[in-house]
PDB file of C-alpha atoms and ligand atoms in Angstrom:
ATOM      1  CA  UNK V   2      95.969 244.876 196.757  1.00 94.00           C
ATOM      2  CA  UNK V   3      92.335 243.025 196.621  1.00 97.00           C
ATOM      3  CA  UNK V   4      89.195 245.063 196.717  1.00 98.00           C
ATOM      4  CA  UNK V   5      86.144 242.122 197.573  1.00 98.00           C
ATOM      5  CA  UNK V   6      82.868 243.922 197.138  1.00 98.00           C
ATOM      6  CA  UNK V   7      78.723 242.162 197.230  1.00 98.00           C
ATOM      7  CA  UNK V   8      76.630 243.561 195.110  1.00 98.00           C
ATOM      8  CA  UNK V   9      75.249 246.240 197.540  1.00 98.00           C
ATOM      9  CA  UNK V  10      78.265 247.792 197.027  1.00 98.00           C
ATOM     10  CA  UNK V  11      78.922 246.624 200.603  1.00 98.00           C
ATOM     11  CA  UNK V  12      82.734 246.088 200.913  1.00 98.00           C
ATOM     12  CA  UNK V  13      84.033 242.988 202.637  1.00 98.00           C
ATOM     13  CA  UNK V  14      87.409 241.959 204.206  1.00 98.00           C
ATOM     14  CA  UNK V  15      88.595 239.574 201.004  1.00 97.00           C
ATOM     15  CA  UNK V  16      90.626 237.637 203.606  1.00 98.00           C
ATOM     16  CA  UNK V  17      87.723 236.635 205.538  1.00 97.00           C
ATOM     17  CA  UNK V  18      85.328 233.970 204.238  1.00 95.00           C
ATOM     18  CA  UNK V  19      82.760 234.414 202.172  1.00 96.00           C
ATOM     19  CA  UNK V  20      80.821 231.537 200.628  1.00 96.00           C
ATOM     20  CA  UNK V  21      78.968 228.899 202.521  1.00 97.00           C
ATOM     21  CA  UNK V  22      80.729 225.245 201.888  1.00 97.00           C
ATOM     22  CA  UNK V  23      77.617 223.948 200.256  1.00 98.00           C
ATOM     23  CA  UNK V  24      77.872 226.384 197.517  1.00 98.00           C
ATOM     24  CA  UNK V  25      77.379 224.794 194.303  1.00 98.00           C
ATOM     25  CA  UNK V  26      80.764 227.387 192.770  1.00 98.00           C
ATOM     26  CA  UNK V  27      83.100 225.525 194.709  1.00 97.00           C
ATOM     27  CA  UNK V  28      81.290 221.882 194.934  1.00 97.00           C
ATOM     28  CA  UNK V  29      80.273 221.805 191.478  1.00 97.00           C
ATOM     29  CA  UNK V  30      81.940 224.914 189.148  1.00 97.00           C
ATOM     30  CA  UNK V  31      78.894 225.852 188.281  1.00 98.00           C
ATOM     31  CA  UNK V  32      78.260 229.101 187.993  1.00 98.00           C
ATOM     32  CA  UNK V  33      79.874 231.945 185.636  1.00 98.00           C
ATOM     33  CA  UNK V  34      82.446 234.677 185.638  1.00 98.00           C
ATOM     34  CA  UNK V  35      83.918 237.183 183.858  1.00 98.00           C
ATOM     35  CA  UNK V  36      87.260 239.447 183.935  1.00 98.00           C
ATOM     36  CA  UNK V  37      87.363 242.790 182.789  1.00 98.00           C
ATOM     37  CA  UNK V  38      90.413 245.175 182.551  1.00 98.00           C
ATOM     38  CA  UNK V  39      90.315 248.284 184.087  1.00 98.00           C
ATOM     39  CA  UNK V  40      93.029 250.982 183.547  1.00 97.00           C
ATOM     40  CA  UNK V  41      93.348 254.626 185.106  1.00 95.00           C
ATOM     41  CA  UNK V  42      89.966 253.766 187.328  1.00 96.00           C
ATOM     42  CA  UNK V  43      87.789 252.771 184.196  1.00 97.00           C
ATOM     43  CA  UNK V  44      86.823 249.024 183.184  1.00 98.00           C
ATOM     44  CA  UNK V  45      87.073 248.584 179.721  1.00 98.00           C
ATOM     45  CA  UNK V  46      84.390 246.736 177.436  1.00 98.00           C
ATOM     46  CA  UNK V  47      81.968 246.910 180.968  1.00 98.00           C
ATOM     47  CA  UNK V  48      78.962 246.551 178.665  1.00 98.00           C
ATOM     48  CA  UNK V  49      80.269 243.374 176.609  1.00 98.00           C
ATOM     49  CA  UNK V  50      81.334 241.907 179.543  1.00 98.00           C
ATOM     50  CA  UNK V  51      78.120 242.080 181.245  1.00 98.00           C
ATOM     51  CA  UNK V  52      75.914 241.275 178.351  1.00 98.00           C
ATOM     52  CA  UNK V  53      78.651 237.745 177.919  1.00 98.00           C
ATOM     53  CA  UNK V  54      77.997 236.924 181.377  1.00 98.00           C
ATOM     54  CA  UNK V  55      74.116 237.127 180.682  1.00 98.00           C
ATOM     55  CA  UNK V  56      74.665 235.030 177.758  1.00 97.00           C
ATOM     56  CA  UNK V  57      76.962 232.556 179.409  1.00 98.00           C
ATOM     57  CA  UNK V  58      74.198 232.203 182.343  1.00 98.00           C
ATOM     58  CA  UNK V  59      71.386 231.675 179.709  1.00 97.00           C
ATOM     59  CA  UNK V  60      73.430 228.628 178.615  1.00 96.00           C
ATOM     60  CA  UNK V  61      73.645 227.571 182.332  1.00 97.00           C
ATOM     61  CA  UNK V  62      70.079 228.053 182.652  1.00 97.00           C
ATOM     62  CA  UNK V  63      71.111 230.565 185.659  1.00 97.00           C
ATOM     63  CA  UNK V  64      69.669 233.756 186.287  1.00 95.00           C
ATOM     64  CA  UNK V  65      72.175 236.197 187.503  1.00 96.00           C
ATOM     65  CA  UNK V  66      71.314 239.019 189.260  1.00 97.00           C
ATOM     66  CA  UNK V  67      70.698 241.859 187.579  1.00 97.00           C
ATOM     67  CA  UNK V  68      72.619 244.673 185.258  1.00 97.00           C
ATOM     68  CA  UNK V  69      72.627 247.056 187.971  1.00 98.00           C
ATOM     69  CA  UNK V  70      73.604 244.872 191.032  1.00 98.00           C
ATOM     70  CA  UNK V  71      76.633 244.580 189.328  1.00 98.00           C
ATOM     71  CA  UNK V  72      77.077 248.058 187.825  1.00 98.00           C
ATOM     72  CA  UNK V  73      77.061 248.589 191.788  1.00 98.00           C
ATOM     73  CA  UNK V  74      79.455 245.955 192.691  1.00 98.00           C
ATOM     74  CA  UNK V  75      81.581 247.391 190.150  1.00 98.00           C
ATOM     75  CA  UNK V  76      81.834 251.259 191.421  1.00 98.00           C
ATOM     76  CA  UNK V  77      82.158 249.591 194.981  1.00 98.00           C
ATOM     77  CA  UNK V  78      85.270 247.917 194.101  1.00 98.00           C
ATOM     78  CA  UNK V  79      86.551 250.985 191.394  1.00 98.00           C
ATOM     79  CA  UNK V  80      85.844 253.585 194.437  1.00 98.00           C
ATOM     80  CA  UNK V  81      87.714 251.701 197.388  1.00 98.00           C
ATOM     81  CA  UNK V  82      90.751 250.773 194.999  1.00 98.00           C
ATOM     82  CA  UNK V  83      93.228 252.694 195.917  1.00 94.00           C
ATOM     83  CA  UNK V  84      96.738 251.909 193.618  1.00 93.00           C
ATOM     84  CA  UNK V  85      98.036 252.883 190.699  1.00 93.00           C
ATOM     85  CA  UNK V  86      98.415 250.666 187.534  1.00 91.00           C
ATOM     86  CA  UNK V  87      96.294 248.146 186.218  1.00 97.00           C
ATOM     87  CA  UNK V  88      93.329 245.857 188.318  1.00 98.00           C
ATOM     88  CA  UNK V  89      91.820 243.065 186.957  1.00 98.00           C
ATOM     89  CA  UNK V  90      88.001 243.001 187.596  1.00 98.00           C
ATOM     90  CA  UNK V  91      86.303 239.923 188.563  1.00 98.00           C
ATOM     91  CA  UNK V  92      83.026 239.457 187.915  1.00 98.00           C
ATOM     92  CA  UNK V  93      81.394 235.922 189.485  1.00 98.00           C
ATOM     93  CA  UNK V  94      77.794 234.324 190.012  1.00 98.00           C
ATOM     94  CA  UNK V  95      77.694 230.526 191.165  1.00 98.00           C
ATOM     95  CA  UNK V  96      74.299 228.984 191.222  1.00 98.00           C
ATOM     96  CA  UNK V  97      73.880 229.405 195.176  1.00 98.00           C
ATOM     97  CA  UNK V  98      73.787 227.018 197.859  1.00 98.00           C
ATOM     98  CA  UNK V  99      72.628 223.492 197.172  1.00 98.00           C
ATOM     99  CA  UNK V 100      69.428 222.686 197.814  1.00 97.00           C
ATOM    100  CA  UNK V 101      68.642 226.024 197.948  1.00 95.00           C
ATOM    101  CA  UNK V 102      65.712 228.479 196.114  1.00 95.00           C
ATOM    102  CA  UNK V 103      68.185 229.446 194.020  1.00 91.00           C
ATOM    103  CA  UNK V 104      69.092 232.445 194.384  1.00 96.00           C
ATOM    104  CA  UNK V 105      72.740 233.156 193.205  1.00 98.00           C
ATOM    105  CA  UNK V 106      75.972 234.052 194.900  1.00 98.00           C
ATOM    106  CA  UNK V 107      77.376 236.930 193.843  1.00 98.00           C
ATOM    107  CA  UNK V 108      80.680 239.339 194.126  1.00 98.00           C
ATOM    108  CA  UNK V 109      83.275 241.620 192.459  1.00 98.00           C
ATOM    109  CA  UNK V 110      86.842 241.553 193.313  1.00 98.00           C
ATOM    110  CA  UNK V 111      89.626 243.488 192.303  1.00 98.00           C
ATOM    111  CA  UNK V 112      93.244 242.531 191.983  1.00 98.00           C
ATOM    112  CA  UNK V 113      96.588 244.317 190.646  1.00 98.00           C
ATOM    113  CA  UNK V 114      97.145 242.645 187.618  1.00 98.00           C
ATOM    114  CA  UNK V 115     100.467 240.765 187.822  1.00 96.00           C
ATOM    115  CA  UNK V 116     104.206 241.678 186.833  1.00 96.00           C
ATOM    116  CA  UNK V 117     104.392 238.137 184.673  1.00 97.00           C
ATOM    117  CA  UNK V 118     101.502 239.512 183.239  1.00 97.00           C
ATOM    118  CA  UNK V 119     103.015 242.754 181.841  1.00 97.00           C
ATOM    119  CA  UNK V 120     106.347 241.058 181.321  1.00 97.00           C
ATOM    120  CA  UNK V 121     104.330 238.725 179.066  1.00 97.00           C
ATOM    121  CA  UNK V 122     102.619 241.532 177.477  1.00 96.00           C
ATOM    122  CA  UNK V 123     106.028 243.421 176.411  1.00 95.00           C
ATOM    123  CA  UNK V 124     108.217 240.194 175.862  1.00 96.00           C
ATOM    124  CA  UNK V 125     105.469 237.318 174.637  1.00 97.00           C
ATOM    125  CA  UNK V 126     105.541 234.069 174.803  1.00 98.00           C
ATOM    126  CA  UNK V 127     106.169 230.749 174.069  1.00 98.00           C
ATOM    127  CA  UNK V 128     103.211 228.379 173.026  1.00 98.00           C
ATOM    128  CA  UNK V 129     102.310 225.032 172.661  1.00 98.00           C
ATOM    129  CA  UNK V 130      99.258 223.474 170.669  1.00 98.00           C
ATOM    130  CA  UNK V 131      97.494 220.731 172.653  1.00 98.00           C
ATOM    131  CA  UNK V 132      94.684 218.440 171.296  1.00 98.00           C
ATOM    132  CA  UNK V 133      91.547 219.673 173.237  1.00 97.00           C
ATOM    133  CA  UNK V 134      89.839 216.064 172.010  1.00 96.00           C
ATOM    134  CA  UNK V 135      86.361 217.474 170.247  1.00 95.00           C
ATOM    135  CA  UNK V 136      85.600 218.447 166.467  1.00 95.00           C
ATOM    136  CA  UNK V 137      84.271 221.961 165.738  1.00 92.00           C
ATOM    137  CA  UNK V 138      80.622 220.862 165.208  1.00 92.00           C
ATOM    138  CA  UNK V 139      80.186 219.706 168.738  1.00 95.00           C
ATOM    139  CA  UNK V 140      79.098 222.856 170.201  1.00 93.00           C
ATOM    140  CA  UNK V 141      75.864 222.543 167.985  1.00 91.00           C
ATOM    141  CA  UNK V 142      75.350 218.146 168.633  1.00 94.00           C
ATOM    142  CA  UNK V 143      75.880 218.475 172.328  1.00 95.00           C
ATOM    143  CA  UNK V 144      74.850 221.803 174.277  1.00 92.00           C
ATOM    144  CA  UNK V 145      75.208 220.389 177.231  1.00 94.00           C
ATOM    145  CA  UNK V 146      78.740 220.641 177.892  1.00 95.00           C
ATOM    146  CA  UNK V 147      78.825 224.421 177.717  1.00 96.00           C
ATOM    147  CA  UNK V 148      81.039 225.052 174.807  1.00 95.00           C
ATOM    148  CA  UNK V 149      81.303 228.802 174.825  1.00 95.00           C
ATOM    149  CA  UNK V 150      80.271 229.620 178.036  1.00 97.00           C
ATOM    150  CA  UNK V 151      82.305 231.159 180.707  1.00 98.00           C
ATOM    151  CA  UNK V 152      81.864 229.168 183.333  1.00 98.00           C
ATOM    152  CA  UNK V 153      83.729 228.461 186.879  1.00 98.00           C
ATOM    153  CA  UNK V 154      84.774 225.175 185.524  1.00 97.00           C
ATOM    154  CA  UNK V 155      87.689 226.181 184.663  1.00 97.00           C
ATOM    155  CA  UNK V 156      90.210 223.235 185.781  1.00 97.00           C
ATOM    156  CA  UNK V 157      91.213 221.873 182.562  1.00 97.00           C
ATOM    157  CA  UNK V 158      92.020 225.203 181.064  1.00 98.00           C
ATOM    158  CA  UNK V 159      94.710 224.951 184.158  1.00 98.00           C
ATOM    159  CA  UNK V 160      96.207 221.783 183.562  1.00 98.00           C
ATOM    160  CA  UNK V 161      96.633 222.858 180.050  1.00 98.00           C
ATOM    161  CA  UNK V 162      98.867 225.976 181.534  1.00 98.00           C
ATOM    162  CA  UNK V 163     100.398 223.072 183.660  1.00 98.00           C
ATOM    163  CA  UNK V 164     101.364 220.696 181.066  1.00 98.00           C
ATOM    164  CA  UNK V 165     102.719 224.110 179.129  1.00 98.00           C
ATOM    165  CA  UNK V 166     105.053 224.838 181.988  1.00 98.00           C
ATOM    166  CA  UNK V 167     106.203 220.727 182.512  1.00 98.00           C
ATOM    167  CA  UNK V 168     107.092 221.551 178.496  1.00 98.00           C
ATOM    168  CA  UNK V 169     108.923 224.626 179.056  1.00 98.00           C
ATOM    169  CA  UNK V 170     106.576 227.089 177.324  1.00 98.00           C
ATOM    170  CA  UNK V 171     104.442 229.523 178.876  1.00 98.00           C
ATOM    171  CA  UNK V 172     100.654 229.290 176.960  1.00 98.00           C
ATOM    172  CA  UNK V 173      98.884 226.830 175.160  1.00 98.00           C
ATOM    173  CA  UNK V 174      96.454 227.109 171.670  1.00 98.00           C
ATOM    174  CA  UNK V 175      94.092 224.442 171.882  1.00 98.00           C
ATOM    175  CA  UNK V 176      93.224 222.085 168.899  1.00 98.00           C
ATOM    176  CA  UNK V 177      90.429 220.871 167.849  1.00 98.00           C
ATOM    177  CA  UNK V 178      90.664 216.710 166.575  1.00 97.00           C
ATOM    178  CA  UNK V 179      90.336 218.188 162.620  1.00 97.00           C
ATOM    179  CA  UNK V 180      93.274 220.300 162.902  1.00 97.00           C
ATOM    180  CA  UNK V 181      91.369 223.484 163.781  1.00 98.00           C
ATOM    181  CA  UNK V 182      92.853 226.257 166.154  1.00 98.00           C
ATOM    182  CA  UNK V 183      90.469 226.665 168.613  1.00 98.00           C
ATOM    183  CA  UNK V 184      91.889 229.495 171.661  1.00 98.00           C
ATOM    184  CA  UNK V 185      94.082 229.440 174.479  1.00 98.00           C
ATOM    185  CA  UNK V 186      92.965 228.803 177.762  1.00 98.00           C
ATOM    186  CA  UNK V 187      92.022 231.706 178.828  1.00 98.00           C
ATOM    187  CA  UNK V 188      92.735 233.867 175.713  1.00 98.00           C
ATOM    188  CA  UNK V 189      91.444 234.017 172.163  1.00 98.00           C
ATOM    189  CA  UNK V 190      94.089 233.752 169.278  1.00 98.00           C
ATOM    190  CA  UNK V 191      94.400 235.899 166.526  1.00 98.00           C
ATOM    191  CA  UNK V 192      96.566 236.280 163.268  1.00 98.00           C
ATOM    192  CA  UNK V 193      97.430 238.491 160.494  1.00 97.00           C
ATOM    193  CA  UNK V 194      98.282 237.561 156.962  1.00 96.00           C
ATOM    194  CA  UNK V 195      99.693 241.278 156.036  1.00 95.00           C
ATOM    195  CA  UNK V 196      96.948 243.919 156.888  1.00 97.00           C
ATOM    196  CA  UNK V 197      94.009 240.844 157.187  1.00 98.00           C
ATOM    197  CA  UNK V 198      93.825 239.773 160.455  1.00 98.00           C
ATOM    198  CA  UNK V 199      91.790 236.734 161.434  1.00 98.00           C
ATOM    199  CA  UNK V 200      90.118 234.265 164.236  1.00 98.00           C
ATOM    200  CA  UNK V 201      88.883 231.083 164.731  1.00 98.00           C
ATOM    201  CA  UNK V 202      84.824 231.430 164.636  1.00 98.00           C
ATOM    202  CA  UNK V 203      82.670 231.419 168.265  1.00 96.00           C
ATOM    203  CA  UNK V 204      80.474 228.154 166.618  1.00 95.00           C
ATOM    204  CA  UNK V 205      83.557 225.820 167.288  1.00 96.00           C
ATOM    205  CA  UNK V 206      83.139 225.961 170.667  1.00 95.00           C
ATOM    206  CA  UNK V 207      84.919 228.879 171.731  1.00 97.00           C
ATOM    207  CA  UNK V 208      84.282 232.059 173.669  1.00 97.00           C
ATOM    208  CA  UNK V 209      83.725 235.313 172.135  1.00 97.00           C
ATOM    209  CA  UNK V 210      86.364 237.694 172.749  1.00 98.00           C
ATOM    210  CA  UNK V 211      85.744 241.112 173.771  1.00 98.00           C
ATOM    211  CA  UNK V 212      89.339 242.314 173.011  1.00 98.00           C
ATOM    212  CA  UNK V 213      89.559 240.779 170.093  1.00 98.00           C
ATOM    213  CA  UNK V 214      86.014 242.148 168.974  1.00 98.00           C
ATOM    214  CA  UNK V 215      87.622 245.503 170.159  1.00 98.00           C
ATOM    215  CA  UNK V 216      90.944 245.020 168.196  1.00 98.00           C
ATOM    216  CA  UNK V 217      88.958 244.198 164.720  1.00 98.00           C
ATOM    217  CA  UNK V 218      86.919 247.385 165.491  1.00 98.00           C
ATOM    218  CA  UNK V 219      89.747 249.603 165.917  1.00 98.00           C
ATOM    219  CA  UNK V 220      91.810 247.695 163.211  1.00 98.00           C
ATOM    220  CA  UNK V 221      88.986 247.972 160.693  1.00 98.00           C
ATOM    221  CA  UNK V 222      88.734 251.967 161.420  1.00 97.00           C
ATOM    222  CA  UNK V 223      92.675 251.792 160.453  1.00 98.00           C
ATOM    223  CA  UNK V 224      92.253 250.396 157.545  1.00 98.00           C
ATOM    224  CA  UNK V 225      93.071 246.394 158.404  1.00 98.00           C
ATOM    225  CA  UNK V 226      90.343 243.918 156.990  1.00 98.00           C
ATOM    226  CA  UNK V 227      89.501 240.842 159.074  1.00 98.00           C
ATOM    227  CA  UNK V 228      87.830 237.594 159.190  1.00 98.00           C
ATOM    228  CA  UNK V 229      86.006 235.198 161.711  1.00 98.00           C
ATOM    229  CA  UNK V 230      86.648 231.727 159.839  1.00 98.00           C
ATOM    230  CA  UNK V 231      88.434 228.463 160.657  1.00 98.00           C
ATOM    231  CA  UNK V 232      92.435 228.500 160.833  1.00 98.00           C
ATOM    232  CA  UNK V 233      94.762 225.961 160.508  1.00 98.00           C
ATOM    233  CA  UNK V 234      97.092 224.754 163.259  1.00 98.00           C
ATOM    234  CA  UNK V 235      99.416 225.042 160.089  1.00 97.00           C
ATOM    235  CA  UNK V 236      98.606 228.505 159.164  1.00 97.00           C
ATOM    236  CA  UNK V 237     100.217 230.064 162.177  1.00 97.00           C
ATOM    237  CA  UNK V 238     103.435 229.746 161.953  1.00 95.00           C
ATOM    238  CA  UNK V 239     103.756 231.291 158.386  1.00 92.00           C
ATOM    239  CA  UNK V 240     101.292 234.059 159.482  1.00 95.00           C
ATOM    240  CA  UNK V 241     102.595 237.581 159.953  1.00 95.00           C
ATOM    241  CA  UNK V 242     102.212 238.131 163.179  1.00 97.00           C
ATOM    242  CA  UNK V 243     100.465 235.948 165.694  1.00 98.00           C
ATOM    243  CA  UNK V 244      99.096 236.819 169.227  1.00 98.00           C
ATOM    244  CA  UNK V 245      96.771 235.953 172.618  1.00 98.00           C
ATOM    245  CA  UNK V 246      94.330 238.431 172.973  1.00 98.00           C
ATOM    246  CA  UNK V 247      92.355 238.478 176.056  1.00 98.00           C
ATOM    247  CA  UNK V 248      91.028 241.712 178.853  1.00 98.00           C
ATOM    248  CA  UNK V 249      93.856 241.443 181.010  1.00 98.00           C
ATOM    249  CA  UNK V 250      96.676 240.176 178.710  1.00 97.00           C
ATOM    250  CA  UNK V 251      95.717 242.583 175.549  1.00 97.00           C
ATOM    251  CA  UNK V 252      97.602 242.016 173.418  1.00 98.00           C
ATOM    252  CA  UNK V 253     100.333 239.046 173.882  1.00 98.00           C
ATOM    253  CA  UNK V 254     102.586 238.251 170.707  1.00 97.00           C
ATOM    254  CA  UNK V 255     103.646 234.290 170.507  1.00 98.00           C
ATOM    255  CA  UNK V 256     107.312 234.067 169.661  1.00 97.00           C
ATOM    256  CA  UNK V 257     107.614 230.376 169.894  1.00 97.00           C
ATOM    257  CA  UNK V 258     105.196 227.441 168.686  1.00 98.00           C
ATOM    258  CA  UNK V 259     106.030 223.662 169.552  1.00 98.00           C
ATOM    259  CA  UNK V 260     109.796 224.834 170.207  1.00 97.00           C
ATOM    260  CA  UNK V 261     109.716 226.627 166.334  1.00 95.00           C
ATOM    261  CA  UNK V 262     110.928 230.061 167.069  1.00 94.00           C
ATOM    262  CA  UNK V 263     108.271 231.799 164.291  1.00 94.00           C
ATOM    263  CA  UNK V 264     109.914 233.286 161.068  1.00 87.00           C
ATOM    264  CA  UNK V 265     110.452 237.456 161.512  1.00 82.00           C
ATOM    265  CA  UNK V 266     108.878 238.509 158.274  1.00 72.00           C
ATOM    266  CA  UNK V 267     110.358 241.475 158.508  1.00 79.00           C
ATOM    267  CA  UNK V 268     106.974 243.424 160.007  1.00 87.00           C
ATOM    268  CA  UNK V 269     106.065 240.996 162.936  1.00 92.00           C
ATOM    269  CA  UNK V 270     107.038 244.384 165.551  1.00 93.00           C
ATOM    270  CA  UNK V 271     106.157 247.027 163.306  1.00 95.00           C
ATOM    271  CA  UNK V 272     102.168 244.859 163.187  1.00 96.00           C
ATOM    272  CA  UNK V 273     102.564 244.417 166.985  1.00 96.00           C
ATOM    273  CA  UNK V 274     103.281 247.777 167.878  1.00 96.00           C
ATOM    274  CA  UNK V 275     100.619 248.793 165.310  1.00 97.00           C
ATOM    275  CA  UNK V 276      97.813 246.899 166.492  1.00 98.00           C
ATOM    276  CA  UNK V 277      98.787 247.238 170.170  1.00 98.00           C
ATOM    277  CA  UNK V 278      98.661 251.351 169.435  1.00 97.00           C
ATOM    278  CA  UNK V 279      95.511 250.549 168.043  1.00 98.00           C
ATOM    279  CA  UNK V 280      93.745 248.577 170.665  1.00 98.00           C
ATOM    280  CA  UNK V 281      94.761 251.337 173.252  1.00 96.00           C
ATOM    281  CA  UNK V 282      93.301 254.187 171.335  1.00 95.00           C
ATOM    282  CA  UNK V 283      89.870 252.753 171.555  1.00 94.00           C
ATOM    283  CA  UNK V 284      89.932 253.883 175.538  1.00 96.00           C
ATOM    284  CA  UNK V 285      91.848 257.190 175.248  1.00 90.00           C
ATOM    285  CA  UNK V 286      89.815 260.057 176.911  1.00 84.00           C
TER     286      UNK V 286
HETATM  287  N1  LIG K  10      88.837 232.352 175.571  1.00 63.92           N
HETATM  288  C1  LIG K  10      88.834 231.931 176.850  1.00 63.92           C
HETATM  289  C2  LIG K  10      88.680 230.479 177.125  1.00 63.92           C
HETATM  290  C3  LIG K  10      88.968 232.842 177.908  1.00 63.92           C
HETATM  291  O1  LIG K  10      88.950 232.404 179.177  1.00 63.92           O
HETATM  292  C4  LIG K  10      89.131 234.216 177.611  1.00 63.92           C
HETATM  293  C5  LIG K  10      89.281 235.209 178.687  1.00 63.92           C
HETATM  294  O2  LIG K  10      89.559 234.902 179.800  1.00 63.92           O
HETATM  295  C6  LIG K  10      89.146 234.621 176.275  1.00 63.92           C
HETATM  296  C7  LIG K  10      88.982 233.666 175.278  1.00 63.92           C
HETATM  297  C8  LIG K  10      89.323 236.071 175.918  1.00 63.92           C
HETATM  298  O3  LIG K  10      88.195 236.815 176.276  1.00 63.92           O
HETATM  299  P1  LIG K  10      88.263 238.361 176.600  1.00 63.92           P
HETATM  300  O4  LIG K  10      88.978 239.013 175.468  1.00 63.92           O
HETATM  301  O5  LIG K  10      86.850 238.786 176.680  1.00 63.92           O
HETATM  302  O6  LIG K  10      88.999 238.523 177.886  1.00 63.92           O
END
């Protein structure tokens, strides 16, 4: 099922089209998005979501349309959705037409979130580190290509997933050139060395996760310390437990890296059942 709503809250046939071809989203892949998870009719980590998109515009210099528009857009899509099980919310604002005054294009759109995506979730997966060809301190010499933004451009983050698949694997950890784990393509990695857990920091380039800032709030509350500090491509595979965190994927244990199945230290299920407990109690009603 797909729910397409504008920001009226007017709903519109998702099959029929929708953007005019001089569009600067599709011409250019400029413009922003988000995805949020939403789970018994209720988005999770709405407000974190929104406030990233607002900050990934700002670095666009776009102005999305406002809190509320999409607040609207939202309830559109949550009141005409009409399955059971998970959606995954998409939130997107391109610049507008070319040549235009500006004003963004906007919409929400539902969509079930996929089988392979729950099979992923209960089985993880297999991962390969790929050179993503920049050094950490790039986001702060050269603004201008984004680092950290969420934004439509999203094409090499594919091909990564693509050369994953040529390679037999299923997801990808980036690198940066001095050895540093950056994230996955569309997912934000996280460790744990016993009860510490740990992520790469946002001022390498990467996007701030709002699962994983949920995970180290409900992990911290349990007792679990954490960290936002540089890792090690070579710290993973001795960590305790390792894992993709992202809205729709929660939380997605990596089994395999390069080909190396990754050493059971005797509490890798007991952490990932743990922490996945964890992350679920922060939306129980
Ligand atoms: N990093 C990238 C590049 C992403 O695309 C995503 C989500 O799609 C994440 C990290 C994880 O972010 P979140 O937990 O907010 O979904």
């Amino acid at each position: 099922m797909t729910v397409l709503a504008l920001l009226d809250g007017t709903i519109v046939d998702h099959t029929a089209p929708l953007l005019r071809a001089d569009d600067l989203g599709p011409l250019r892949g400029d413009g922003v998005f988000e995805t949020i998870l939403v789970v018994d009719g209720r988005p999770r980590e709405l407000g974190p979501h929104l406030e990233r998109l607002a900050r990934s515009a700002a670095l666009l210099d776009l102005s999305p349309p406002p809190r509320a528009d999409w607040e609207r857009g939202v309830e559109a899509v949550l009141g005409a959705w009409r399955e059971p099980g998970e959606m995954a919310l998409r939130l997107v604002c391109t610049r507008g037409v070319e040549g235009g005054d500006g004003t963004p294009t906007a919409w929400a759109m539902g969509t079930a979130v996929s089988p392979e995506v729950l099979r992923r979730r209960e089985q993880g997966v297999s991962v390969i580190t790929l050179d993503r060809g920049y050094a950490p301190d790039l986001v702060e010499r050269a603004p201008w290509l984004l680092l950290g933004a969420k934004t439509l451009s999203y094409a090499v983050n594919m091909a990564a997933l693509r050369e994953a698949a040529r390679r037999d694997a299923d997801e990808v950890v980036f690198v940066a050139t001095d050895g540093s784990v950056l994230e996955g393509p569309t997912s934000t990695v996280v460790l744990a060395e016993g009860r510490h857990l740990r992520t790469p920091p946002p001022d390498s380039g990467i996007l701030v996760g709002t699962t994983q800032l949920a995970l180290f709030r409900a992990a911290e509350r349990a007792g679990f310390t954490t960290s936002v500090e540089p890792v090690g491509v070579d710290e993973l595979v001795g960590a305790d437990g390792l894992w993709l965190v992202s809205s729709v994927r929660q939380l997605t244990q990596v089994r395999t890296l390069d080909g190396r199945e990754l050493p059971d230290t005797g509490t890798r299920a007991a952490l990932h059942s743990e922490l996945t407990d964890l992350l679920a109690s922060e939306y129980r009603v």
